[in-house]
Amino acid sequence: MTAAWFDVRVVSRALAARDILSLVLEAADGGTLPPFDAGAHVDLQLPNGLVRQYSLCNAPAQPERYQLGILLEPNGRGGSLSAHQDIREGDTVRISSPRNLFPLVPAPHALLLAGGIGITPILSMAEDLNARGAPFELHYCVRSPDRAAFRERLQEAPFAPAVNMHFDDLPETMLLLPEVLAAQPVGTHLYVCGPGGFIDFVTSTACAAGWPGSRIHLERFASEVPAGDRRPFEIEIAGTGQVIAVKADQSAATALAAAGVFIPLSCEQGICGTCAMEVLSGIPDHRDMYLSQDERAANDCFTPCCSRAHTPRLVVRL
Ligand code: FES
């Protein structure tokens, strides 16, 4: 489903930590904002024309405003730089309606793990769980205290006793993940967001400790979806038998469109799931952030905007 766009006004702009900008947004027309669930993000149209996804980090119970945390990425493609340099208090900016690819699921306990700017969806989850009286434990790993976004908010929150801070430059605060995992109550679901290396560390440690994929939930940053190699492959449309060649330098979605097969697209970065197609045979090379680990393992669905194929041909159903 394609997201709706609407205007919001920047009612607060402040540094939440070193290189992290906090923006608080309200509806430009003074009305209400669409409700959202913890873990949701919005697309933000930046003044330089780029569109980037940012998680909502306020409590879902505060639908009258949205809060974003935006990390300045000096080696990025200019999205965060435009946000930091060009957006001022009082400005009107355009955002999409919230979408949630990282929702909380009912569980007896939640283990929330954030690395760096990955704290943004985790913070909203903590607010939501606390408001519902649901038990959880939060671990926030960051290079140094000055880079810990929303640190005061975490320290002053009613759920502060559930928050554990870990700083790279303070070895005594190091996250002892195997011990943390082993101490979780039966049925705990794990949620992790942060840089790719952090997510890989958490998921590999959890898998090695016997956690099933169905209880591990993660959200990667769009800029960190692995590129992998780009071998050509073919897509066969089930029913018609049409075979479409996907060249090494084009996406499957582009090849399909060039062949007259139009599929709905939105983010084109493997985030939203709008383009997801059913796969009848062949093994997709999943490069999206939309499918869960179990869905990836099933290999019966793929996102042609960014994913490719491990096998020479994928047979898909439109
Ligand atoms: S268009 Fe968003 S995942 Fe493909």
PDB file of C-alpha atoms and ligand atoms in Angstrom:
ATOM      1  CA  MET A   1       0.000   0.000   0.000  1.00  0.00           C
ATOM      2  CA  THR A   2       1.407   3.404  -0.941  1.00  0.00           C
ATOM      3  CA  ALA A   3       1.868   5.754   1.998  1.00  0.00           C
ATOM      4  CA  ALA A   4      -0.062   9.035   2.229  1.00  0.00           C
ATOM      5  CA  TRP A   5       1.937  12.257   2.571  1.00  0.00           C
ATOM      6  CA  PHE A   6       1.100  15.270   4.689  1.00  0.00           C
ATOM      7  CA  ASP A   7       2.700  18.419   6.039  1.00  0.00           C
ATOM      8  CA  VAL A   8       3.983  18.816   9.580  1.00  0.00           C
ATOM      9  CA  ARG A   9       5.488  21.769  11.393  1.00  0.00           C
ATOM     10  CA  VAL A  10       8.758  21.551  13.308  1.00  0.00           C
ATOM     11  CA  VAL A  11       7.807  22.715  16.808  1.00  0.00           C
ATOM     12  CA  SER A  12      11.100  21.778  18.432  1.00  0.00           C
ATOM     13  CA  ARG A  13      14.599  21.275  17.111  1.00  0.00           C
ATOM     14  CA  ALA A  14      17.413  20.338  19.501  1.00  0.00           C
ATOM     15  CA  LEU A  15      20.506  18.204  19.798  1.00  0.00           C
ATOM     16  CA  ALA A  16      19.653  14.938  21.562  1.00  0.00           C
ATOM     17  CA  ALA A  17      23.363  14.063  21.760  1.00  0.00           C
ATOM     18  CA  ARG A  18      26.521  14.719  19.799  1.00  0.00           C
ATOM     19  CA  ASP A  19      25.613  14.606  16.074  1.00  0.00           C
ATOM     20  CA  ILE A  20      22.014  13.565  16.800  1.00  0.00           C
ATOM     21  CA  LEU A  21      19.219  15.962  15.985  1.00  0.00           C
ATOM     22  CA  SER A  22      15.828  15.676  17.679  1.00  0.00           C
ATOM     23  CA  LEU A  23      12.829  17.011  15.776  1.00  0.00           C
ATOM     24  CA  VAL A  24       9.350  17.260  17.286  1.00  0.00           C
ATOM     25  CA  LEU A  25       6.625  17.546  14.666  1.00  0.00           C
ATOM     26  CA  GLU A  26       2.958  18.513  14.805  1.00  0.00           C
ATOM     27  CA  ALA A  27       0.331  18.547  12.065  1.00  0.00           C
ATOM     28  CA  ALA A  28       0.735  21.732  10.021  1.00  0.00           C
ATOM     29  CA  ASP A  29      -3.022  22.258   9.885  1.00  0.00           C
ATOM     30  CA  GLY A  30      -3.360  21.963  13.664  1.00  0.00           C
ATOM     31  CA  GLY A  31      -5.211  18.680  13.356  1.00  0.00           C
ATOM     32  CA  THR A  32      -4.323  15.293  14.697  1.00  0.00           C
ATOM     33  CA  LEU A  33      -1.583  13.050  13.370  1.00  0.00           C
ATOM     34  CA  PRO A  34      -2.213   9.475  12.263  1.00  0.00           C
ATOM     35  CA  PRO A  35      -1.827   7.027  15.167  1.00  0.00           C
ATOM     36  CA  PHE A  36       1.174   4.725  15.177  1.00  0.00           C
ATOM     37  CA  ASP A  37       2.459   1.669  16.995  1.00  0.00           C
ATOM     38  CA  ALA A  38       5.866   1.414  18.659  1.00  0.00           C
ATOM     39  CA  GLY A  39       8.559   0.529  16.117  1.00  0.00           C
ATOM     40  CA  ALA A  40       6.974   2.570  13.321  1.00  0.00           C
ATOM     41  CA  HIS A  41       8.851   4.958  11.044  1.00  0.00           C
ATOM     42  CA  VAL A  42       7.959   7.750   8.646  1.00  0.00           C
ATOM     43  CA  ASP A  43       9.538   8.834   5.389  1.00  0.00           C
ATOM     44  CA  LEU A  44      10.784  12.425   5.591  1.00  0.00           C
ATOM     45  CA  GLN A  45      11.164  14.590   2.488  1.00  0.00           C
ATOM     46  CA  LEU A  46      14.344  16.521   3.121  1.00  0.00           C
ATOM     47  CA  PRO A  47      15.002  20.062   1.899  1.00  0.00           C
ATOM     48  CA  ASN A  48      17.597  18.770  -0.588  1.00  0.00           C
ATOM     49  CA  GLY A  49      15.010  16.514  -2.235  1.00  0.00           C
ATOM     50  CA  LEU A  50      16.093  13.202  -0.739  1.00  0.00           C
ATOM     51  CA  VAL A  51      13.627  10.983   1.148  1.00  0.00           C
ATOM     52  CA  ARG A  52      14.836   9.120   4.209  1.00  0.00           C
ATOM     53  CA  GLN A  53      13.186   6.850   6.781  1.00  0.00           C
ATOM     54  CA  TYR A  54      13.294   7.760  10.466  1.00  0.00           C
ATOM     55  CA  SER A  55      11.781   5.885  13.387  1.00  0.00           C
ATOM     56  CA  LEU A  56       9.283   7.582  15.670  1.00  0.00           C
ATOM     57  CA  CYS A  57      10.780   7.689  19.145  1.00  0.00           C
ATOM     58  CA  ASN A  58       7.983   9.179  21.218  1.00  0.00           C
ATOM     59  CA  ALA A  59       5.311   7.213  23.042  1.00  0.00           C
ATOM     60  CA  PRO A  60       2.542   5.946  20.753  1.00  0.00           C
ATOM     61  CA  ALA A  61       0.122   7.306  23.345  1.00  0.00           C
ATOM     62  CA  GLN A  62       1.143  10.852  22.272  1.00  0.00           C
ATOM     63  CA  PRO A  63      -0.432  10.941  18.793  1.00  0.00           C
ATOM     64  CA  GLU A  64      -0.558  14.729  18.800  1.00  0.00           C
ATOM     65  CA  ARG A  65       3.151  14.819  17.980  1.00  0.00           C
ATOM     66  CA  TYR A  66       5.929  12.795  16.429  1.00  0.00           C
ATOM     67  CA  GLN A  67       9.555  12.848  17.538  1.00  0.00           C
ATOM     68  CA  LEU A  68      12.473  11.823  15.332  1.00  0.00           C
ATOM     69  CA  GLY A  69      16.160  11.339  16.139  1.00  0.00           C
ATOM     70  CA  ILE A  70      18.459  11.920  13.150  1.00  0.00           C
ATOM     71  CA  LEU A  71      22.127  10.938  13.245  1.00  0.00           C
ATOM     72  CA  LEU A  72      24.485  13.065  11.165  1.00  0.00           C
ATOM     73  CA  GLU A  73      26.273  10.671   8.823  1.00  0.00           C
ATOM     74  CA  PRO A  74      29.278  12.463   7.276  1.00  0.00           C
ATOM     75  CA  ASN A  75      29.800   9.644   4.781  1.00  0.00           C
ATOM     76  CA  GLY A  76      26.122   9.263   3.904  1.00  0.00           C
ATOM     77  CA  ARG A  77      24.427  10.445   0.729  1.00  0.00           C
ATOM     78  CA  GLY A  78      23.435  13.818   2.130  1.00  0.00           C
ATOM     79  CA  GLY A  79      20.079  13.083   3.736  1.00  0.00           C
ATOM     80  CA  SER A  80      21.133  13.525   7.334  1.00  0.00           C
ATOM     81  CA  LEU A  81      23.302  16.528   6.449  1.00  0.00           C
ATOM     82  CA  SER A  82      20.308  18.269   4.913  1.00  0.00           C
ATOM     83  CA  ALA A  83      18.205  17.517   7.993  1.00  0.00           C
ATOM     84  CA  HIS A  84      20.876  18.901  10.316  1.00  0.00           C
ATOM     85  CA  GLN A  85      21.695  21.972   8.226  1.00  0.00           C
ATOM     86  CA  ASP A  86      18.466  22.965   6.551  1.00  0.00           C
ATOM     87  CA  ILE A  87      15.566  22.176   8.891  1.00  0.00           C
ATOM     88  CA  ARG A  88      14.735  24.927  11.383  1.00  0.00           C
ATOM     89  CA  GLU A  89      12.150  25.363  14.093  1.00  0.00           C
ATOM     90  CA  GLY A  90       8.902  26.607  12.541  1.00  0.00           C
ATOM     91  CA  ASP A  91       9.624  25.018   9.156  1.00  0.00           C
ATOM     92  CA  THR A  92       7.021  22.914   7.424  1.00  0.00           C
ATOM     93  CA  VAL A  93       8.218  19.567   6.126  1.00  0.00           C
ATOM     94  CA  ARG A  94       6.447  16.702   4.400  1.00  0.00           C
ATOM     95  CA  ILE A  95       6.294  13.205   5.863  1.00  0.00           C
ATOM     96  CA  SER A  96       4.551   9.958   5.034  1.00  0.00           C
ATOM     97  CA  SER A  97       1.996   8.309   7.252  1.00  0.00           C
ATOM     98  CA  PRO A  98       3.702   5.940   9.726  1.00  0.00           C
ATOM     99  CA  ARG A  99       4.509   2.395   8.686  1.00  0.00           C
ATOM    100  CA  ASN A 100       5.629  -0.329  11.019  1.00  0.00           C
ATOM    101  CA  LEU A 101       8.027  -3.064   9.916  1.00  0.00           C
ATOM    102  CA  PHE A 102       9.312  -3.639  13.432  1.00  0.00           C
ATOM    103  CA  PRO A 103       6.228  -4.169  15.631  1.00  0.00           C
ATOM    104  CA  LEU A 104       6.086  -5.540  19.129  1.00  0.00           C
ATOM    105  CA  VAL A 105       4.335  -8.885  19.380  1.00  0.00           C
ATOM    106  CA  PRO A 106       2.486 -10.208  22.427  1.00  0.00           C
ATOM    107  CA  ALA A 107       4.975 -11.956  24.702  1.00  0.00           C
ATOM    108  CA  PRO A 108       5.508 -12.496  28.427  1.00  0.00           C
ATOM    109  CA  HIS A 109       8.693 -10.366  28.361  1.00  0.00           C
ATOM    110  CA  ALA A 110      10.674  -8.206  25.936  1.00  0.00           C
ATOM    111  CA  LEU A 111      14.432  -7.721  25.664  1.00  0.00           C
ATOM    112  CA  LEU A 112      15.173  -4.429  23.893  1.00  0.00           C
ATOM    113  CA  LEU A 113      18.685  -3.932  22.504  1.00  0.00           C
ATOM    114  CA  ALA A 114      19.753  -0.663  20.893  1.00  0.00           C
ATOM    115  CA  GLY A 115      23.052   0.251  19.277  1.00  0.00           C
ATOM    116  CA  GLY A 116      23.672   3.978  18.689  1.00  0.00           C
ATOM    117  CA  ILE A 117      20.859   5.685  16.807  1.00  0.00           C
ATOM    118  CA  GLY A 118      18.994   2.370  16.909  1.00  0.00           C
ATOM    119  CA  ILE A 119      17.644   3.678  20.210  1.00  0.00           C
ATOM    120  CA  THR A 120      14.861   5.545  18.383  1.00  0.00           C
ATOM    121  CA  PRO A 121      12.361   2.710  17.750  1.00  0.00           C
ATOM    122  CA  ILE A 122      13.513   0.977  20.942  1.00  0.00           C
ATOM    123  CA  LEU A 123      12.650   4.081  22.959  1.00  0.00           C
ATOM    124  CA  SER A 124       9.118   4.120  21.598  1.00  0.00           C
ATOM    125  CA  MET A 125       8.821   0.414  22.412  1.00  0.00           C
ATOM    126  CA  ALA A 126       9.949   1.052  25.994  1.00  0.00           C
ATOM    127  CA  GLU A 127       7.396   3.851  26.386  1.00  0.00           C
ATOM    128  CA  ASP A 128       4.657   1.614  25.014  1.00  0.00           C
ATOM    129  CA  LEU A 129       5.532  -1.441  27.093  1.00  0.00           C
ATOM    130  CA  ASN A 130       5.757   0.702  30.220  1.00  0.00           C
ATOM    131  CA  ALA A 131       2.385   2.314  29.527  1.00  0.00           C
ATOM    132  CA  ARG A 132       0.828  -1.135  29.177  1.00  0.00           C
ATOM    133  CA  GLY A 133       2.522  -2.504  32.284  1.00  0.00           C
ATOM    134  CA  ALA A 134       4.342  -5.124  30.191  1.00  0.00           C
ATOM    135  CA  PRO A 135       7.709  -6.282  31.572  1.00  0.00           C
ATOM    136  CA  PHE A 136      10.862  -5.538  29.620  1.00  0.00           C
ATOM    137  CA  GLU A 137      14.591  -4.887  29.898  1.00  0.00           C
ATOM    138  CA  LEU A 138      16.468  -2.368  27.770  1.00  0.00           C
ATOM    139  CA  HIS A 139      20.170  -2.315  26.914  1.00  0.00           C
ATOM    140  CA  TYR A 140      21.566   0.723  25.103  1.00  0.00           C
ATOM    141  CA  CYS A 141      25.073   0.396  23.639  1.00  0.00           C
ATOM    142  CA  VAL A 142      26.830   3.536  22.486  1.00  0.00           C
ATOM    143  CA  ARG A 143      30.397   4.663  21.936  1.00  0.00           C
ATOM    144  CA  SER A 144      30.504   7.278  24.699  1.00  0.00           C
ATOM    145  CA  PRO A 145      28.098   9.111  27.012  1.00  0.00           C
ATOM    146  CA  ASP A 146      28.094  12.242  24.828  1.00  0.00           C
ATOM    147  CA  ARG A 147      26.733  10.174  21.936  1.00  0.00           C
ATOM    148  CA  ALA A 148      23.869   8.648  23.955  1.00  0.00           C
ATOM    149  CA  ALA A 149      20.743  10.216  22.498  1.00  0.00           C
ATOM    150  CA  PHE A 150      17.840  10.845  24.851  1.00  0.00           C
ATOM    151  CA  ARG A 151      20.005   9.828  27.802  1.00  0.00           C
ATOM    152  CA  GLU A 152      18.298  12.171  30.277  1.00  0.00           C
ATOM    153  CA  ARG A 153      14.882  11.021  29.138  1.00  0.00           C
ATOM    154  CA  LEU A 154      15.907   7.416  29.755  1.00  0.00           C
ATOM    155  CA  GLN A 155      17.363   8.241  33.173  1.00  0.00           C
ATOM    156  CA  GLU A 156      14.261  10.145  34.250  1.00  0.00           C
ATOM    157  CA  ALA A 157      11.672   7.796  32.745  1.00  0.00           C
ATOM    158  CA  PRO A 158       9.406   5.770  35.022  1.00  0.00           C
ATOM    159  CA  PHE A 159      11.025   2.707  33.479  1.00  0.00           C
ATOM    160  CA  ALA A 160      14.576   3.897  34.261  1.00  0.00           C
ATOM    161  CA  PRO A 161      15.285   0.825  36.474  1.00  0.00           C
ATOM    162  CA  ALA A 162      14.853  -1.344  33.361  1.00  0.00           C
ATOM    163  CA  VAL A 163      17.434   0.653  31.390  1.00  0.00           C
ATOM    164  CA  ASN A 164      21.073  -0.422  31.187  1.00  0.00           C
ATOM    165  CA  MET A 165      23.649   1.831  29.512  1.00  0.00           C
ATOM    166  CA  HIS A 166      26.807   0.388  27.943  1.00  0.00           C
ATOM    167  CA  PHE A 167      29.629   2.634  26.744  1.00  0.00           C
ATOM    168  CA  ASP A 168      32.503   1.460  24.536  1.00  0.00           C
ATOM    169  CA  ASP A 169      34.926   3.800  26.287  1.00  0.00           C
ATOM    170  CA  LEU A 170      33.929   2.542  29.745  1.00  0.00           C
ATOM    171  CA  PRO A 171      34.856  -1.171  29.716  1.00  0.00           C
ATOM    172  CA  GLU A 172      33.250  -1.739  33.092  1.00  0.00           C
ATOM    173  CA  THR A 173      29.867  -1.049  31.469  1.00  0.00           C
ATOM    174  CA  MET A 174      30.344  -3.615  28.669  1.00  0.00           C
ATOM    175  CA  LEU A 175      27.272  -5.566  27.592  1.00  0.00           C
ATOM    176  CA  LEU A 176      27.677  -9.211  28.586  1.00  0.00           C
ATOM    177  CA  LEU A 177      25.178 -10.462  26.070  1.00  0.00           C
ATOM    178  CA  PRO A 178      25.360 -14.239  26.680  1.00  0.00           C
ATOM    179  CA  GLU A 179      24.611 -13.631  30.363  1.00  0.00           C
ATOM    180  CA  VAL A 180      21.787 -11.222  29.539  1.00  0.00           C
ATOM    181  CA  LEU A 181      20.243 -13.698  27.105  1.00  0.00           C
ATOM    182  CA  ALA A 182      20.537 -16.557  29.575  1.00  0.00           C
ATOM    183  CA  ALA A 183      18.771 -14.536  32.269  1.00  0.00           C
ATOM    184  CA  GLN A 184      15.633 -13.825  30.229  1.00  0.00           C
ATOM    185  CA  PRO A 185      12.323 -15.382  31.270  1.00  0.00           C
ATOM    186  CA  VAL A 186      10.953 -18.194  29.112  1.00  0.00           C
ATOM    187  CA  GLY A 187       9.193 -16.888  26.008  1.00  0.00           C
ATOM    188  CA  THR A 188      11.034 -13.552  25.887  1.00  0.00           C
ATOM    189  CA  HIS A 189      11.103 -11.840  22.496  1.00  0.00           C
ATOM    190  CA  LEU A 190      14.255  -9.948  21.520  1.00  0.00           C
ATOM    191  CA  TYR A 191      14.195  -6.678  19.559  1.00  0.00           C
ATOM    192  CA  VAL A 192      17.402  -5.204  18.175  1.00  0.00           C
ATOM    193  CA  CYS A 193      18.101  -2.067  16.160  1.00  0.00           C
ATOM    194  CA  GLY A 194      21.425  -0.426  15.394  1.00  0.00           C
ATOM    195  CA  PRO A 195      24.418  -0.621  13.079  1.00  0.00           C
ATOM    196  CA  GLY A 196      24.801  -3.793  11.035  1.00  0.00           C
ATOM    197  CA  GLY A 197      27.727  -5.082  13.072  1.00  0.00           C
ATOM    198  CA  PHE A 198      25.747  -4.691  16.286  1.00  0.00           C
ATOM    199  CA  ILE A 199      22.724  -6.479  14.857  1.00  0.00           C
ATOM    200  CA  ASP A 200      24.900  -9.291  13.518  1.00  0.00           C
ATOM    201  CA  PHE A 201      26.569  -9.655  16.925  1.00  0.00           C
ATOM    202  CA  VAL A 202      23.243  -9.792  18.755  1.00  0.00           C
ATOM    203  CA  THR A 203      21.501 -12.157  16.341  1.00  0.00           C
ATOM    204  CA  SER A 204      24.453 -14.534  16.017  1.00  0.00           C
ATOM    205  CA  THR A 205      24.883 -14.648  19.797  1.00  0.00           C
ATOM    206  CA  ALA A 206      21.172 -15.272  20.307  1.00  0.00           C
ATOM    207  CA  CYS A 207      21.064 -17.975  17.618  1.00  0.00           C
ATOM    208  CA  ALA A 208      24.121 -19.655  19.139  1.00  0.00           C
ATOM    209  CA  ALA A 209      22.322 -19.618  22.484  1.00  0.00           C
ATOM    210  CA  GLY A 210      19.374 -21.438  20.930  1.00  0.00           C
ATOM    211  CA  TRP A 211      16.942 -18.570  20.431  1.00  0.00           C
ATOM    212  CA  PRO A 212      14.543 -19.341  17.549  1.00  0.00           C
ATOM    213  CA  GLY A 213      14.279 -16.840  14.718  1.00  0.00           C
ATOM    214  CA  SER A 214      10.605 -16.343  15.534  1.00  0.00           C
ATOM    215  CA  ARG A 215      11.591 -14.631  18.814  1.00  0.00           C
ATOM    216  CA  ILE A 216      14.265 -12.376  17.271  1.00  0.00           C
ATOM    217  CA  HIS A 217      13.101  -9.142  15.650  1.00  0.00           C
ATOM    218  CA  LEU A 218      15.447  -6.670  14.021  1.00  0.00           C
ATOM    219  CA  GLU A 219      15.492  -3.481  12.022  1.00  0.00           C
ATOM    220  CA  ARG A 220      18.499  -2.470   9.951  1.00  0.00           C
ATOM    221  CA  PHE A 221      19.215   1.015   8.670  1.00  0.00           C
ATOM    222  CA  ALA A 222      18.378   1.431   4.973  1.00  0.00           C
ATOM    223  CA  SER A 223      21.964   2.422   4.182  1.00  0.00           C
ATOM    224  CA  GLU A 224      23.218  -0.881   5.587  1.00  0.00           C
ATOM    225  CA  VAL A 225      21.288  -3.362   3.492  1.00  0.00           C
ATOM    226  CA  PRO A 226      24.056  -5.587   2.151  1.00  0.00           C
ATOM    227  CA  ALA A 227      24.761  -4.897  -1.493  1.00  0.00           C
ATOM    228  CA  GLY A 228      26.221  -8.323  -2.296  1.00  0.00           C
ATOM    229  CA  ASP A 229      27.230  -9.171  -5.811  1.00  0.00           C
ATOM    230  CA  ARG A 230      24.950  -8.472  -8.721  1.00  0.00           C
ATOM    231  CA  ARG A 231      24.823 -11.489 -11.014  1.00  0.00           C
ATOM    232  CA  PRO A 232      22.207 -11.514 -13.769  1.00  0.00           C
ATOM    233  CA  PHE A 233      19.262 -13.865 -13.368  1.00  0.00           C
ATOM    234  CA  GLU A 234      15.841 -14.546 -14.886  1.00  0.00           C
ATOM    235  CA  ILE A 235      12.303 -14.155 -13.647  1.00  0.00           C
ATOM    236  CA  GLU A 236       9.601 -16.398 -15.047  1.00  0.00           C
ATOM    237  CA  ILE A 237       6.002 -15.287 -14.625  1.00  0.00           C
ATOM    238  CA  ALA A 238       3.924 -18.284 -13.600  1.00  0.00           C
ATOM    239  CA  GLY A 239       0.875 -18.816 -15.768  1.00  0.00           C
ATOM    240  CA  THR A 240       2.117 -16.871 -18.781  1.00  0.00           C
ATOM    241  CA  GLY A 241       5.578 -18.436 -18.974  1.00  0.00           C
ATOM    242  CA  GLN A 242       7.054 -15.027 -19.805  1.00  0.00           C
ATOM    243  CA  VAL A 243      10.762 -14.972 -18.960  1.00  0.00           C
ATOM    244  CA  ILE A 244      12.417 -11.667 -18.133  1.00  0.00           C
ATOM    245  CA  ALA A 245      16.177 -11.241 -17.955  1.00  0.00           C
ATOM    246  CA  VAL A 246      17.471  -9.139 -15.045  1.00  0.00           C
ATOM    247  CA  LYS A 247      20.843  -7.656 -15.936  1.00  0.00           C
ATOM    248  CA  ALA A 248      23.614  -7.234 -13.406  1.00  0.00           C
ATOM    249  CA  ASP A 249      23.213  -3.457 -13.429  1.00  0.00           C
ATOM    250  CA  GLN A 250      19.441  -3.278 -12.984  1.00  0.00           C
ATOM    251  CA  SER A 251      16.953  -4.232 -10.299  1.00  0.00           C
ATOM    252  CA  ALA A 252      14.379  -6.945 -10.846  1.00  0.00           C
ATOM    253  CA  ALA A 253      11.659  -4.289 -10.529  1.00  0.00           C
ATOM    254  CA  THR A 254      13.273  -2.246 -13.311  1.00  0.00           C
ATOM    255  CA  ALA A 255      13.573  -5.306 -15.549  1.00  0.00           C
ATOM    256  CA  LEU A 256       9.953  -6.240 -14.910  1.00  0.00           C
ATOM    257  CA  ALA A 257       8.756  -2.712 -15.710  1.00  0.00           C
ATOM    258  CA  ALA A 258      10.837  -2.640 -18.913  1.00  0.00           C
ATOM    259  CA  ALA A 259       9.098  -5.853 -19.948  1.00  0.00           C
ATOM    260  CA  GLY A 260       5.678  -4.346 -19.304  1.00  0.00           C
ATOM    261  CA  VAL A 261       5.123  -6.060 -15.963  1.00  0.00           C
ATOM    262  CA  PHE A 262       4.276  -3.299 -13.528  1.00  0.00           C
ATOM    263  CA  ILE A 263       4.364  -3.941  -9.820  1.00  0.00           C
ATOM    264  CA  PRO A 264       3.571  -1.428  -7.062  1.00  0.00           C
ATOM    265  CA  LEU A 265       6.621   0.300  -5.602  1.00  0.00           C
ATOM    266  CA  SER A 266       7.111   2.697  -2.703  1.00  0.00           C
ATOM    267  CA  CYS A 267      10.410   2.855  -0.827  1.00  0.00           C
ATOM    268  CA  GLU A 268      12.458   0.974  -3.480  1.00  0.00           C
ATOM    269  CA  GLN A 269      14.942   0.172  -0.705  1.00  0.00           C
ATOM    270  CA  GLY A 270      13.534  -3.060   0.668  1.00  0.00           C
ATOM    271  CA  ILE A 271      11.836  -1.409   3.620  1.00  0.00           C
ATOM    272  CA  CYS A 272       8.111  -1.201   3.000  1.00  0.00           C
ATOM    273  CA  GLY A 273       7.178  -4.539   1.438  1.00  0.00           C
ATOM    274  CA  THR A 274       4.951  -2.878  -1.174  1.00  0.00           C
ATOM    275  CA  CYS A 275       6.605  -4.766  -4.035  1.00  0.00           C
ATOM    276  CA  ALA A 276       6.739  -8.205  -2.354  1.00  0.00           C
ATOM    277  CA  MET A 277       5.974 -11.074  -4.766  1.00  0.00           C
ATOM    278  CA  GLU A 278       5.232 -14.731  -4.271  1.00  0.00           C
ATOM    279  CA  VAL A 279       8.055 -17.062  -5.334  1.00  0.00           C
ATOM    280  CA  LEU A 280       7.061 -20.527  -6.572  1.00  0.00           C
ATOM    281  CA  SER A 281      10.542 -21.876  -7.295  1.00  0.00           C
ATOM    282  CA  GLY A 282      14.153 -20.746  -7.159  1.00  0.00           C
ATOM    283  CA  ILE A 283      15.994 -19.261  -4.209  1.00  0.00           C
ATOM    284  CA  PRO A 284      15.832 -15.488  -3.687  1.00  0.00           C
ATOM    285  CA  ASP A 285      18.869 -13.550  -2.501  1.00  0.00           C
ATOM    286  CA  HIS A 286      17.051 -11.455   0.089  1.00  0.00           C
ATOM    287  CA  ARG A 287      18.493  -7.943   0.409  1.00  0.00           C
ATOM    288  CA  ASP A 288      15.526  -6.269   2.048  1.00  0.00           C
ATOM    289  CA  MET A 289      14.737  -5.373   5.626  1.00  0.00           C
ATOM    290  CA  TYR A 290      11.059  -6.181   5.297  1.00  0.00           C
ATOM    291  CA  LEU A 291      10.900  -9.962   5.576  1.00  0.00           C
ATOM    292  CA  SER A 292      11.376 -11.636   8.939  1.00  0.00           C
ATOM    293  CA  GLN A 293      14.052 -14.274   9.384  1.00  0.00           C
ATOM    294  CA  ASP A 294      11.420 -17.003   9.150  1.00  0.00           C
ATOM    295  CA  GLU A 295       9.935 -15.490   5.983  1.00  0.00           C
ATOM    296  CA  ARG A 296      13.397 -15.314   4.431  1.00  0.00           C
ATOM    297  CA  ALA A 297      14.043 -18.922   5.313  1.00  0.00           C
ATOM    298  CA  ALA A 298      10.771 -19.966   3.654  1.00  0.00           C
ATOM    299  CA  ASN A 299      12.025 -18.497   0.331  1.00  0.00           C
ATOM    300  CA  ASP A 300       8.482 -18.142  -0.968  1.00  0.00           C
ATOM    301  CA  CYS A 301       8.501 -14.361  -1.250  1.00  0.00           C
ATOM    302  CA  PHE A 302      10.927 -11.695  -2.445  1.00  0.00           C
ATOM    303  CA  THR A 303      11.165  -7.947  -2.917  1.00  0.00           C
ATOM    304  CA  PRO A 304      12.134  -7.162  -6.533  1.00  0.00           C
ATOM    305  CA  CYS A 305      13.063  -3.547  -5.780  1.00  0.00           C
ATOM    306  CA  CYS A 306      16.315  -4.694  -4.179  1.00  0.00           C
ATOM    307  CA  SER A 307      16.542  -8.478  -3.846  1.00  0.00           C
ATOM    308  CA  ARG A 308      18.098 -10.772  -6.413  1.00  0.00           C
ATOM    309  CA  ALA A 309      18.469 -14.542  -6.853  1.00  0.00           C
ATOM    310  CA  HIS A 310      20.866 -17.264  -5.795  1.00  0.00           C
ATOM    311  CA  THR A 311      19.525 -19.522  -8.561  1.00  0.00           C
ATOM    312  CA  PRO A 312      19.597 -18.697 -12.303  1.00  0.00           C
ATOM    313  CA  ARG A 313      15.809 -18.308 -12.383  1.00  0.00           C
ATOM    314  CA  LEU A 314      12.980 -17.393 -10.020  1.00  0.00           C
ATOM    315  CA  VAL A 315       9.422 -18.380 -10.899  1.00  0.00           C
ATOM    316  CA  VAL A 316       7.020 -15.833  -9.428  1.00  0.00           C
ATOM    317  CA  ARG A 317       3.259 -15.392  -9.290  1.00  0.00           C
ATOM    318  CA  LEU A 318       1.869 -11.917  -9.927  1.00  0.00           C
TER     319      LEU A 318
HETATM  320  S1  FES B   1       9.168  -1.034  -2.787  1.00  0.00           S
HETATM  321 FE1  FES B   1       9.439  -1.090  -0.653  1.00  0.00          FE
HETATM  322  S2  FES B   1      10.229  -3.101  -0.306  1.00  0.00           S
HETATM  323 FE2  FES B   1      10.182  -2.916  -2.477  1.00  0.00          FE
END
